[in-house]
JSON list of C-alpha atoms in Angstrom, two decimals:
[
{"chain": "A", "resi": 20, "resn": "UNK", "atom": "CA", "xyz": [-92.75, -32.26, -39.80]},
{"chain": "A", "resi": 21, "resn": "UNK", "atom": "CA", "xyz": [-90.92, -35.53, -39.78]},
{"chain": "A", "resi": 22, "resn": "UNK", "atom": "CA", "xyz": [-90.91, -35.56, -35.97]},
{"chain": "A", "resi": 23, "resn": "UNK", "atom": "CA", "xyz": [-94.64, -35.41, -35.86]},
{"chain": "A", "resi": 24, "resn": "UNK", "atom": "CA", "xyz": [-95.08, -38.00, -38.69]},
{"chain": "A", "resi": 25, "resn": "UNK", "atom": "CA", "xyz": [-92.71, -40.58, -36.43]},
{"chain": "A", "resi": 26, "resn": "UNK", "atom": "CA", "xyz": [-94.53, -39.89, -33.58]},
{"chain": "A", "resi": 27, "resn": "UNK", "atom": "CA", "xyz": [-97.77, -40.40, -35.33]},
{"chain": "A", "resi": 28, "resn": "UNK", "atom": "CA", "xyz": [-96.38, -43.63, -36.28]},
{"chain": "A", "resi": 29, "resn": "UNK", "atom": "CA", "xyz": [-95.13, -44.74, -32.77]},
{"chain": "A", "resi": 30, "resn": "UNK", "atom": "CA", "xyz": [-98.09, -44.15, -31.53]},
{"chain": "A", "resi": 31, "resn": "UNK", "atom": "CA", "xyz": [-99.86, -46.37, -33.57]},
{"chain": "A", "resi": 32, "resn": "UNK", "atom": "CA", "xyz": [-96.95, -48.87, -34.38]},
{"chain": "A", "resi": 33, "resn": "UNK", "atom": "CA", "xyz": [-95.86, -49.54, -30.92]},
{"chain": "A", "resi": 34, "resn": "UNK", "atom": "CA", "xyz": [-99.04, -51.27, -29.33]},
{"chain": "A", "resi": 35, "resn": "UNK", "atom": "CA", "xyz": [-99.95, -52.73, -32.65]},
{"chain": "A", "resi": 36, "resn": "UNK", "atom": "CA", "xyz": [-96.71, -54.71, -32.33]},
{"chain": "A", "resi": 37, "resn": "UNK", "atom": "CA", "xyz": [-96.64, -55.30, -28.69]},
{"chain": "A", "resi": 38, "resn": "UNK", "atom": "CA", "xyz": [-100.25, -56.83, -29.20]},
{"chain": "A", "resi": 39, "resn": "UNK", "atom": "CA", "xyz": [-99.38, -58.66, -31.97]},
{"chain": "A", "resi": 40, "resn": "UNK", "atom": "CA", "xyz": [-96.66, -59.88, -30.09]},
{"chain": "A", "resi": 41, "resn": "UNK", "atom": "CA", "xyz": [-98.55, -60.88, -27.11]},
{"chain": "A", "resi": 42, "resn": "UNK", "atom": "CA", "xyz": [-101.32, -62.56, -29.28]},
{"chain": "A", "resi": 43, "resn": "UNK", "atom": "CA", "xyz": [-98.07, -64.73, -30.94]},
{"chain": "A", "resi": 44, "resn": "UNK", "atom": "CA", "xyz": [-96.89, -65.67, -27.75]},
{"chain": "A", "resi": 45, "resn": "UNK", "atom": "CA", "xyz": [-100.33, -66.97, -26.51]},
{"chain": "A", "resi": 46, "resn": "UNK", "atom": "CA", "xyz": [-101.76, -68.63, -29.68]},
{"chain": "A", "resi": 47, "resn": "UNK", "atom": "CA", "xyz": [-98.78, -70.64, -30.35]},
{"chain": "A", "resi": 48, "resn": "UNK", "atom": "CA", "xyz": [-98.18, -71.57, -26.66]},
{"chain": "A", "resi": 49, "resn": "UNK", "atom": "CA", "xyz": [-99.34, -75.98, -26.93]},
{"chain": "A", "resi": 50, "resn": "UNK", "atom": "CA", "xyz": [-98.87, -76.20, -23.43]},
{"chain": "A", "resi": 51, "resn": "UNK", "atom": "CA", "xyz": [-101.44, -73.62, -22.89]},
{"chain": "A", "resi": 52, "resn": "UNK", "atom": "CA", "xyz": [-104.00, -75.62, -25.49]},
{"chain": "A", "resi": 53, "resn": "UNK", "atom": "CA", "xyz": [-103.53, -78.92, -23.42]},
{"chain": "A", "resi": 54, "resn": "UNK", "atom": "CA", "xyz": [-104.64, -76.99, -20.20]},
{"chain": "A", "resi": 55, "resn": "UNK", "atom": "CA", "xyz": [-107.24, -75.14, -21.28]},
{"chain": "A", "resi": 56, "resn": "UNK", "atom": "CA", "xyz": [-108.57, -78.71, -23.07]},
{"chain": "A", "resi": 57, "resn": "UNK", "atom": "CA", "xyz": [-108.08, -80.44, -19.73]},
{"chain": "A", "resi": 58, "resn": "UNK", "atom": "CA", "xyz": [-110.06, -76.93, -18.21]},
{"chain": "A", "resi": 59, "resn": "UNK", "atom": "CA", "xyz": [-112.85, -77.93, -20.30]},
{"chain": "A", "resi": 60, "resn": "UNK", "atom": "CA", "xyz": [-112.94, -81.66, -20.74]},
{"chain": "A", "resi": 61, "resn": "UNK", "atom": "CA", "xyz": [-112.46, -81.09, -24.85]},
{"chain": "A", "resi": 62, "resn": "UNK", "atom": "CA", "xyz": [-111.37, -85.08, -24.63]},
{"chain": "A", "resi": 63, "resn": "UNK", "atom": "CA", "xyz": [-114.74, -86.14, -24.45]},
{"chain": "A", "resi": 64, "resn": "UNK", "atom": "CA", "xyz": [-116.46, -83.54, -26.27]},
{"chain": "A", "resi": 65, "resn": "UNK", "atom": "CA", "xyz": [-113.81, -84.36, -29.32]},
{"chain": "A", "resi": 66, "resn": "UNK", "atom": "CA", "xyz": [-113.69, -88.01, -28.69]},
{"chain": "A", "resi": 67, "resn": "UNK", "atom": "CA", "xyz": [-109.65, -87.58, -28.88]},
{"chain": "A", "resi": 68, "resn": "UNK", "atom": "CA", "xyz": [-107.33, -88.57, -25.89]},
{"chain": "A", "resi": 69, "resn": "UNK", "atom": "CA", "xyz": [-104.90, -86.16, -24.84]},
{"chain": "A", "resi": 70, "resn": "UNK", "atom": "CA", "xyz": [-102.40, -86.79, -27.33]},
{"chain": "A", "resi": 71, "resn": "UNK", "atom": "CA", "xyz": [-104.01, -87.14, -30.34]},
{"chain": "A", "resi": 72, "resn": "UNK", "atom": "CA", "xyz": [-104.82, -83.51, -29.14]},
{"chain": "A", "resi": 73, "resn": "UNK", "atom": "CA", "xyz": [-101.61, -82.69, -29.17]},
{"chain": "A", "resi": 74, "resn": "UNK", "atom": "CA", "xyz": [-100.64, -83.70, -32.36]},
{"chain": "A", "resi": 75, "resn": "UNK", "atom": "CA", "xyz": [-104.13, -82.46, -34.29]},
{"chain": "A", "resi": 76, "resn": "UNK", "atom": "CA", "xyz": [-102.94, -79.02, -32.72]},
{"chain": "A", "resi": 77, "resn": "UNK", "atom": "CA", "xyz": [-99.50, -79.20, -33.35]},
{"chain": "A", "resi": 78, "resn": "UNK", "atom": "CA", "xyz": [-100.26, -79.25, -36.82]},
{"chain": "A", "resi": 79, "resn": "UNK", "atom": "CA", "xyz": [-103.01, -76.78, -36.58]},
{"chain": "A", "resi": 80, "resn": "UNK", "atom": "CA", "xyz": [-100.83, -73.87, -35.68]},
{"chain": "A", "resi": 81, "resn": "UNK", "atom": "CA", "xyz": [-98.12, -75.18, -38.06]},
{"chain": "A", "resi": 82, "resn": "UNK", "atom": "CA", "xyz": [-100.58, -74.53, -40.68]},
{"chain": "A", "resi": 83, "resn": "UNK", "atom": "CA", "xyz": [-101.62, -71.44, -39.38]},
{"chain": "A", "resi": 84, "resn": "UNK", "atom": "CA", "xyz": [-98.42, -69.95, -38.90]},
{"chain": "A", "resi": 85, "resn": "UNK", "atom": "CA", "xyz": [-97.31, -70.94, -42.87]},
{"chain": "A", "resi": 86, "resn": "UNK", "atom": "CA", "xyz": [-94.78, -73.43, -41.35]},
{"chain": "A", "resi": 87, "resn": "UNK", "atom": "CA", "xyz": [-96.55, -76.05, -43.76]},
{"chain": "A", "resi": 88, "resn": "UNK", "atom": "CA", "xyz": [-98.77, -76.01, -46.72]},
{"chain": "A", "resi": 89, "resn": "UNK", "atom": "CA", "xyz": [-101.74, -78.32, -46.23]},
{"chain": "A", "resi": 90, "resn": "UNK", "atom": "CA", "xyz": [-103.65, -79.03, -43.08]},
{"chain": "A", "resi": 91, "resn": "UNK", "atom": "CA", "xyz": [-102.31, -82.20, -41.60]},
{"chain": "A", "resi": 92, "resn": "UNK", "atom": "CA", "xyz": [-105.10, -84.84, -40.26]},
{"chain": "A", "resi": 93, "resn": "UNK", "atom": "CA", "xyz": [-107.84, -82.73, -42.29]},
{"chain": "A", "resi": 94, "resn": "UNK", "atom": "CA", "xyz": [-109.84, -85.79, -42.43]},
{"chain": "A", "resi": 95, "resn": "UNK", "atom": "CA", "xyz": [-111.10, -85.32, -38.86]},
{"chain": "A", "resi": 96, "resn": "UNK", "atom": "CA", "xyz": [-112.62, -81.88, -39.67]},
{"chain": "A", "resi": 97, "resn": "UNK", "atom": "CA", "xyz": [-115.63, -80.80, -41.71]},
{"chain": "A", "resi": 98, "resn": "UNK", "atom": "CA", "xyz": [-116.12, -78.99, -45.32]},
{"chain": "A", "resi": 99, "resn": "UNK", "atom": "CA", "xyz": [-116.82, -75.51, -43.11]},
{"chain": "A", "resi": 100, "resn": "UNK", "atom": "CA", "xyz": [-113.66, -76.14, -40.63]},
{"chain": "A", "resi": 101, "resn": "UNK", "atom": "CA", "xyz": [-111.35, -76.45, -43.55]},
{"chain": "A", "resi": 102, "resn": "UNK", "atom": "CA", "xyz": [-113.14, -73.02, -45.61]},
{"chain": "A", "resi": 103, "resn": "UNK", "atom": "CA", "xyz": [-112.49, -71.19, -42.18]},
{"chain": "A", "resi": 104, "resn": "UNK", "atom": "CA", "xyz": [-109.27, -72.50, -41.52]},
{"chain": "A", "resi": 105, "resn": "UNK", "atom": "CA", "xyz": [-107.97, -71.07, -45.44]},
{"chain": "A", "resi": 106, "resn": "UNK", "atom": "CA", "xyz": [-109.73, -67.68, -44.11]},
{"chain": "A", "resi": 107, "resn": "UNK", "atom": "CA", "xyz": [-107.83, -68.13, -40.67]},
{"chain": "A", "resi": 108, "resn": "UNK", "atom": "CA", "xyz": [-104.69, -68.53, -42.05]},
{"chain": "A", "resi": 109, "resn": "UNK", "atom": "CA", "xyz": [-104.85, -65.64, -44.21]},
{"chain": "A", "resi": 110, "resn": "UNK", "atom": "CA", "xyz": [-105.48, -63.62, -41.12]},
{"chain": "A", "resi": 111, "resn": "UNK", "atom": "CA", "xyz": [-102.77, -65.00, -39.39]},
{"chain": "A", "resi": 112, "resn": "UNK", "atom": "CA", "xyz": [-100.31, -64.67, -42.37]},
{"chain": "A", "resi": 113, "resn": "UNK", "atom": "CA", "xyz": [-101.51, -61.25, -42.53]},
{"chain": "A", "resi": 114, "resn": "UNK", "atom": "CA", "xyz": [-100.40, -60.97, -38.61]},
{"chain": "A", "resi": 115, "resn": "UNK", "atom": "CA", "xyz": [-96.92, -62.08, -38.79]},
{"chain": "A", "resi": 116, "resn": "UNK", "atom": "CA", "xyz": [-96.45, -59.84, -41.78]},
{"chain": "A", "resi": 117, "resn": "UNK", "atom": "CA", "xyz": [-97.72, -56.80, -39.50]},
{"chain": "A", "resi": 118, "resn": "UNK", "atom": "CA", "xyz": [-96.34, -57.89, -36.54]},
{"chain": "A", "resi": 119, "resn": "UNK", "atom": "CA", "xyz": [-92.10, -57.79, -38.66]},
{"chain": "A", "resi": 120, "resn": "UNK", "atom": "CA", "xyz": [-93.48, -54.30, -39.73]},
{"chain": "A", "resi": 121, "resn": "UNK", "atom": "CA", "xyz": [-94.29, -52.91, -36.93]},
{"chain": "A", "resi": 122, "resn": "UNK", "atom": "CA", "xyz": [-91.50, -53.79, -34.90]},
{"chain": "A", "resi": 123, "resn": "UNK", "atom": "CA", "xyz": [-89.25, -52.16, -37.65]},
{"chain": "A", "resi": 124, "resn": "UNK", "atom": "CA", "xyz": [-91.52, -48.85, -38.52]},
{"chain": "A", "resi": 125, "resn": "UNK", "atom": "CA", "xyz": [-91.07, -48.68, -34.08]},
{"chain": "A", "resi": 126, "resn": "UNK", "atom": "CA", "xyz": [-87.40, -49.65, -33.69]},
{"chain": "A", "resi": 127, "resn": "UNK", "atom": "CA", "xyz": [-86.95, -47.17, -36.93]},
{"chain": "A", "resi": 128, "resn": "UNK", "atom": "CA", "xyz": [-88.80, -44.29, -35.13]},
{"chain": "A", "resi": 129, "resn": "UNK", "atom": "CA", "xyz": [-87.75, -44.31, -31.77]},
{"chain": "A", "resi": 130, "resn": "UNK", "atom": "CA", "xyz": [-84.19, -44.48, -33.19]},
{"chain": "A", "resi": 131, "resn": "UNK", "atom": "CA", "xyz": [-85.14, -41.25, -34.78]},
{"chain": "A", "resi": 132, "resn": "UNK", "atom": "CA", "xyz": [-87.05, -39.34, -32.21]},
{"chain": "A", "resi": 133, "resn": "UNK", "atom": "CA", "xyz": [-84.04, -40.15, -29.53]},
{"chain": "A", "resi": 134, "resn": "UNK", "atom": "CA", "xyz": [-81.61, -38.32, -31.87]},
{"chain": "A", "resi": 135, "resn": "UNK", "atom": "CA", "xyz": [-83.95, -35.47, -32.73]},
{"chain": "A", "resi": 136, "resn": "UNK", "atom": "CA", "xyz": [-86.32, -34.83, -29.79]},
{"chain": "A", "resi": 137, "resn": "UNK", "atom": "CA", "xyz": [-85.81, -37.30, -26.76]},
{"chain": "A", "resi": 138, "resn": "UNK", "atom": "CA", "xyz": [-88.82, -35.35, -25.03]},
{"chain": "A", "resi": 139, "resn": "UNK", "atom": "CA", "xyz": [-91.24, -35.86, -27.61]},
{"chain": "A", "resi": 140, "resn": "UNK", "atom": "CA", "xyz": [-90.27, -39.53, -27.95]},
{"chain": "A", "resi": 141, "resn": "UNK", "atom": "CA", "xyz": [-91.05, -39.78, -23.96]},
{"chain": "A", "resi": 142, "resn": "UNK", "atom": "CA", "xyz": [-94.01, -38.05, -24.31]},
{"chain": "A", "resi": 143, "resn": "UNK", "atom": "CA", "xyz": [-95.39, -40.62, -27.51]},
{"chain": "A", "resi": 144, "resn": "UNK", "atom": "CA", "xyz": [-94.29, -43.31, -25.74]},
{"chain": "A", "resi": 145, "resn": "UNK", "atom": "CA", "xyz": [-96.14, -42.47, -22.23]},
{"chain": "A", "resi": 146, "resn": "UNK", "atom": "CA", "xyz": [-99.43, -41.50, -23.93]},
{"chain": "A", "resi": 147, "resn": "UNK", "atom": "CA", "xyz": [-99.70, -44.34, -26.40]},
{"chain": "A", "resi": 148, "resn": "UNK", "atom": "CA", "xyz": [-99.10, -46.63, -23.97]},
{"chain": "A", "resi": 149, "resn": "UNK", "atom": "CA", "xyz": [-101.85, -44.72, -21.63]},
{"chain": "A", "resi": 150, "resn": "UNK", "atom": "CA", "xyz": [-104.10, -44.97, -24.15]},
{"chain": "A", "resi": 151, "resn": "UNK", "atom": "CA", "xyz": [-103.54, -48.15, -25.22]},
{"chain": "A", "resi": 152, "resn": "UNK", "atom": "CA", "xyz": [-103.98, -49.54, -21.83]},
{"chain": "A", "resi": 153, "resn": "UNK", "atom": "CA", "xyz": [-107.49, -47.74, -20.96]},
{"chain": "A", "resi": 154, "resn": "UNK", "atom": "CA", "xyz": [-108.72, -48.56, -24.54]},
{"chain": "A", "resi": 155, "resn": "UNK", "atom": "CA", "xyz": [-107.87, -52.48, -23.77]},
{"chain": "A", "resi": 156, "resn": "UNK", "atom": "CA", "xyz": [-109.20, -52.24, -20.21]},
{"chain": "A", "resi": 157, "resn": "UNK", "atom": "CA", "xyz": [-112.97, -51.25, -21.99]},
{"chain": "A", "resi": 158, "resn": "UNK", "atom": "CA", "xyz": [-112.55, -54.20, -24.11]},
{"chain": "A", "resi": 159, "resn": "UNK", "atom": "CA", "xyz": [-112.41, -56.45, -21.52]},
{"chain": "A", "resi": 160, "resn": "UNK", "atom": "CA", "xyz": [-114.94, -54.53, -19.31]},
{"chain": "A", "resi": 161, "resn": "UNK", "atom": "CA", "xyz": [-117.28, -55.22, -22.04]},
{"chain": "A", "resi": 162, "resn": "UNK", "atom": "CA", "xyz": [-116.27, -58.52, -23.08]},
{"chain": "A", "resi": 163, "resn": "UNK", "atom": "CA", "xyz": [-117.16, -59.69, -19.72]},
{"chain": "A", "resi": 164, "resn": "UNK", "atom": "CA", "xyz": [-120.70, -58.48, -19.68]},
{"chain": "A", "resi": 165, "resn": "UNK", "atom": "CA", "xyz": [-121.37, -59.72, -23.14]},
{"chain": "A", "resi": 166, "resn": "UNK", "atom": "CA", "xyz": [-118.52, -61.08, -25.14]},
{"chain": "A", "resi": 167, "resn": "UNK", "atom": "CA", "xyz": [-120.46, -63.40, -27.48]},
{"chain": "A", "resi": 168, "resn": "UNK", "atom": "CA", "xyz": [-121.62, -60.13, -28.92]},
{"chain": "A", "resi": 169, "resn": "UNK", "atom": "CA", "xyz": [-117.92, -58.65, -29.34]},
{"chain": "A", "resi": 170, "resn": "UNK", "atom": "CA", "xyz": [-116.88, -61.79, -30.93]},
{"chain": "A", "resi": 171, "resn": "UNK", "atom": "CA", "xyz": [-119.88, -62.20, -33.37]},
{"chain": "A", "resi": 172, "resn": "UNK", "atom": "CA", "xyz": [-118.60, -58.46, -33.97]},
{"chain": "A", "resi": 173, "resn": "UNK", "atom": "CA", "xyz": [-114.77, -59.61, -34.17]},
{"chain": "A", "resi": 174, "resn": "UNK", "atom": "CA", "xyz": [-115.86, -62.04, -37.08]},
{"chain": "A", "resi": 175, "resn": "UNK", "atom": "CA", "xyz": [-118.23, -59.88, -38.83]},
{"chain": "A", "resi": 176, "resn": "UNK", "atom": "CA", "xyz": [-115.57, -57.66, -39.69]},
{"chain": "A", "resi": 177, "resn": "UNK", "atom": "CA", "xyz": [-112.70, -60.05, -40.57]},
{"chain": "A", "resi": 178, "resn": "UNK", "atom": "CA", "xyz": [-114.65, -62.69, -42.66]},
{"chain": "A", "resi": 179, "resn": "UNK", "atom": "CA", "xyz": [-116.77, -61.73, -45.69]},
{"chain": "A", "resi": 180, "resn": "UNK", "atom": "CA", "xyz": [-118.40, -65.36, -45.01]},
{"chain": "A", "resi": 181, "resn": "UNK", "atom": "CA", "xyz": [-120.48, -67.31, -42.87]},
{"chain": "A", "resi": 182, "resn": "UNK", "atom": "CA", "xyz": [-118.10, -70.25, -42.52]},
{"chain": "A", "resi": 183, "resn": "UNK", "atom": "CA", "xyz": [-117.26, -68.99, -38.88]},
{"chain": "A", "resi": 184, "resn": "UNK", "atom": "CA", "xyz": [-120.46, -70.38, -37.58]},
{"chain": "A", "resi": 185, "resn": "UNK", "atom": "CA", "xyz": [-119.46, -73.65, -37.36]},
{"chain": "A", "resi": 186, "resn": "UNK", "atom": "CA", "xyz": [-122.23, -76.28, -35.90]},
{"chain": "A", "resi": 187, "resn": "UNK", "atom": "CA", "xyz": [-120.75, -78.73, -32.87]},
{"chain": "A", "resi": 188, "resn": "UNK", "atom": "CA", "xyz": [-122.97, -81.65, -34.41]},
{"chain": "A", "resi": 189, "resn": "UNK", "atom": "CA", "xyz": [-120.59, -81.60, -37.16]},
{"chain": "A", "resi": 190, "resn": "UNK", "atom": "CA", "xyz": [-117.61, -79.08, -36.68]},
{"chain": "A", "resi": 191, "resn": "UNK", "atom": "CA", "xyz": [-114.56, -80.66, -35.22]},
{"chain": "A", "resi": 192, "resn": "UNK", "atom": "CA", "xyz": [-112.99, -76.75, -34.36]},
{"chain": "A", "resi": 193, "resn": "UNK", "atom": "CA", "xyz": [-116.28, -75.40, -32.37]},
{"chain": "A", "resi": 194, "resn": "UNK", "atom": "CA", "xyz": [-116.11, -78.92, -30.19]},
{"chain": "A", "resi": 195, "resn": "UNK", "atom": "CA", "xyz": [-112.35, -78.14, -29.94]},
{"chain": "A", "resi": 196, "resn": "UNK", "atom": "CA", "xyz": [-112.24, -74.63, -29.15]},
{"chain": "A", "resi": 197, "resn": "UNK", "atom": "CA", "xyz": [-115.43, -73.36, -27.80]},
{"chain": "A", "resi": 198, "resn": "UNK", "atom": "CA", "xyz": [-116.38, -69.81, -26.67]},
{"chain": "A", "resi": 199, "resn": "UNK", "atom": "CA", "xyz": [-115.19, -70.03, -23.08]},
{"chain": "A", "resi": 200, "resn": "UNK", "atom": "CA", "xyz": [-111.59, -70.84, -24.67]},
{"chain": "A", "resi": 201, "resn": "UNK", "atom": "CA", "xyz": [-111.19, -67.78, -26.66]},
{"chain": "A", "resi": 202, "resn": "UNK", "atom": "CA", "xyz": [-112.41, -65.79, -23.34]},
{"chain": "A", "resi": 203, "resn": "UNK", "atom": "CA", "xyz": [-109.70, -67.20, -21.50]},
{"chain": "A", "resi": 204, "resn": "UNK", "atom": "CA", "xyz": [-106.81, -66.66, -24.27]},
{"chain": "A", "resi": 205, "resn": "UNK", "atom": "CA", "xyz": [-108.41, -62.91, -25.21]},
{"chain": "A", "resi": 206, "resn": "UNK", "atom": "CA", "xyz": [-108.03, -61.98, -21.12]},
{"chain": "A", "resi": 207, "resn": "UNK", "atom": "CA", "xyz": [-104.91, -63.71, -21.36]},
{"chain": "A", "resi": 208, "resn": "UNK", "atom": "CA", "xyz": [-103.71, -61.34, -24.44]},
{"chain": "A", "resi": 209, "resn": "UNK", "atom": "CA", "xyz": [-105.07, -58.60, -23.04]},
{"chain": "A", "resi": 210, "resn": "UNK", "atom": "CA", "xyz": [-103.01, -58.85, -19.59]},
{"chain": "A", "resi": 211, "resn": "UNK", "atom": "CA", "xyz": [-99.66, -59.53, -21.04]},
{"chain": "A", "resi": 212, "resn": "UNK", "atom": "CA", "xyz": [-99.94, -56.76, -23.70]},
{"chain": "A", "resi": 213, "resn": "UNK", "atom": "CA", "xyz": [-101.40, -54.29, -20.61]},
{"chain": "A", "resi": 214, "resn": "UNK", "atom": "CA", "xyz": [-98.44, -55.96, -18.39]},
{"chain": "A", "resi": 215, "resn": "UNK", "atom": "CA", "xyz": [-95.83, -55.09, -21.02]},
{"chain": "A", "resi": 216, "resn": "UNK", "atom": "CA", "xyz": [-97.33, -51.43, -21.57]},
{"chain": "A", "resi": 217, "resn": "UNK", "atom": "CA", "xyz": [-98.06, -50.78, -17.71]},
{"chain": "A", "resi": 218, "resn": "UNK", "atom": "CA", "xyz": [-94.01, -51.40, -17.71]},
{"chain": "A", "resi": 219, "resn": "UNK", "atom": "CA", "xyz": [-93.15, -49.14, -20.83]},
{"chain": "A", "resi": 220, "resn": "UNK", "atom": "CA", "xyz": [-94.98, -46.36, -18.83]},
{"chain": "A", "resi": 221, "resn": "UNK", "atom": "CA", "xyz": [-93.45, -47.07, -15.28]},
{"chain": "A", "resi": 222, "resn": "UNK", "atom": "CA", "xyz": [-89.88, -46.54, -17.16]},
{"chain": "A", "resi": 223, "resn": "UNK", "atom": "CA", "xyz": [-90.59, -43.90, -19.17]},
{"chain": "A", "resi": 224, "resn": "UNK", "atom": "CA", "xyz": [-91.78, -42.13, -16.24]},
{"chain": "A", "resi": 225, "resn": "UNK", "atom": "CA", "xyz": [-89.15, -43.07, -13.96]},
{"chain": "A", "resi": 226, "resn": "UNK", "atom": "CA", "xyz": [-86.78, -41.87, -16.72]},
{"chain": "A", "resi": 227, "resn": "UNK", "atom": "CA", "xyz": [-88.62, -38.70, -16.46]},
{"chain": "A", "resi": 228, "resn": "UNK", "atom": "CA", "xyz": [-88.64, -37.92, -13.43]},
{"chain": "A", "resi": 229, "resn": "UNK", "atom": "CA", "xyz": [-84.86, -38.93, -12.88]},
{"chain": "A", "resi": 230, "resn": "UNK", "atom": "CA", "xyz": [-84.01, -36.04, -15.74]},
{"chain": "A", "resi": 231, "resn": "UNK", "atom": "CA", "xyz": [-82.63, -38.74, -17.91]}
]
């Protein structure tokens, strides 16, 4: 019984981290921003140069990640940017709290499984990660026919408001990141945490194979 309920738990804990993790690695990536802002020519669209860029993002995802308390340079963004942002951060709070869990409900269960049932522990492994990957691989299938829809989706179920549909007459973060940004970093999220799971399943096969 407590094999199956670690298992059940692997299976679910072990791609929730490895996204989370690959969502972390993107989101708070600045050099990745400043390209993506070049990409799209968010300079003039923001009426900010490159650097001041920098900096208003800098302290964007220090407020995100809880590094500080208020919103530095909050003058430059609207009453709706600065509801959404609270509701943002929450989310991302939320994230990093998920992200420590996971990563210690899988290092706690794989420890487990390997020194009660190594084949079962293979066999979690190689069909969460299967799963995982063909489940992601619809999501971008579909985001790329229509991902405005997926989004709209995305934010109807994580925001019990309608702050999220910010105006670019007014809103400083729609002008900053608009929708072909988040199509970018989602592909980009979705490759590494594919990448990573494509090479979870390689090895665990391998292993298998070799009788280890």
């Amino acid at each position: 019984m407590k094999k199956r309920i670690c298992s059940a738990l692997l299976f679910i804990f072990m791609p929730l981290f490895i996204l989370l993790f690959s969502f972390q690695i993107n989101v708070f990536n600045i050099k990745y921003f400043l390209k993506e802002y070049e990409k799209y020519n968010i300079s003039q669209e923001t009426h900010m140069n490159m650097e001041e860029l920098e900096k208003t993002t800098v302290a964007l995802m220090k407020y995100l990640a809880g590094v500080t308390k208020e919103l530095k340079y909050s003058e430059k963004y609207s009453n709706n940017d600065i509801i959404h942002l609270k509701d943002v951060r929450v989310l991302f709070q939320r994230g990093i709290f998920l992200e420590g869990l996971s990563l210690f409900i899988l290092l706690w269960t794989r420890y487990f499984l390997r020194k009660k049932d190594k084949k079962l522990l293979r066999d979690t492994v190689k069909v969460s990660s299967a799963f995982s990957i063909i489940l992601l691989l619809l999501l971008i299938i579909l985001s790329i026919y229509d991902f405005n829809r997926y989004f709209t989706y995305f934010h109807l179920i994580l925001f019990d408001n309608d702050y999220w549909l910010l105006d670019p007459k007014t809103d400083l973060l729609i002008r900053m990141f608009p929708e072909s940004f988040f199509i970018d970093i989602f592909r980009r999220i979705g490759i590494l945490f594919i990448a990573i799971l494509s090479i979870i399943l390689i090895y665990e096969i391998k292993n298998e194979r070799a009788g280890d």
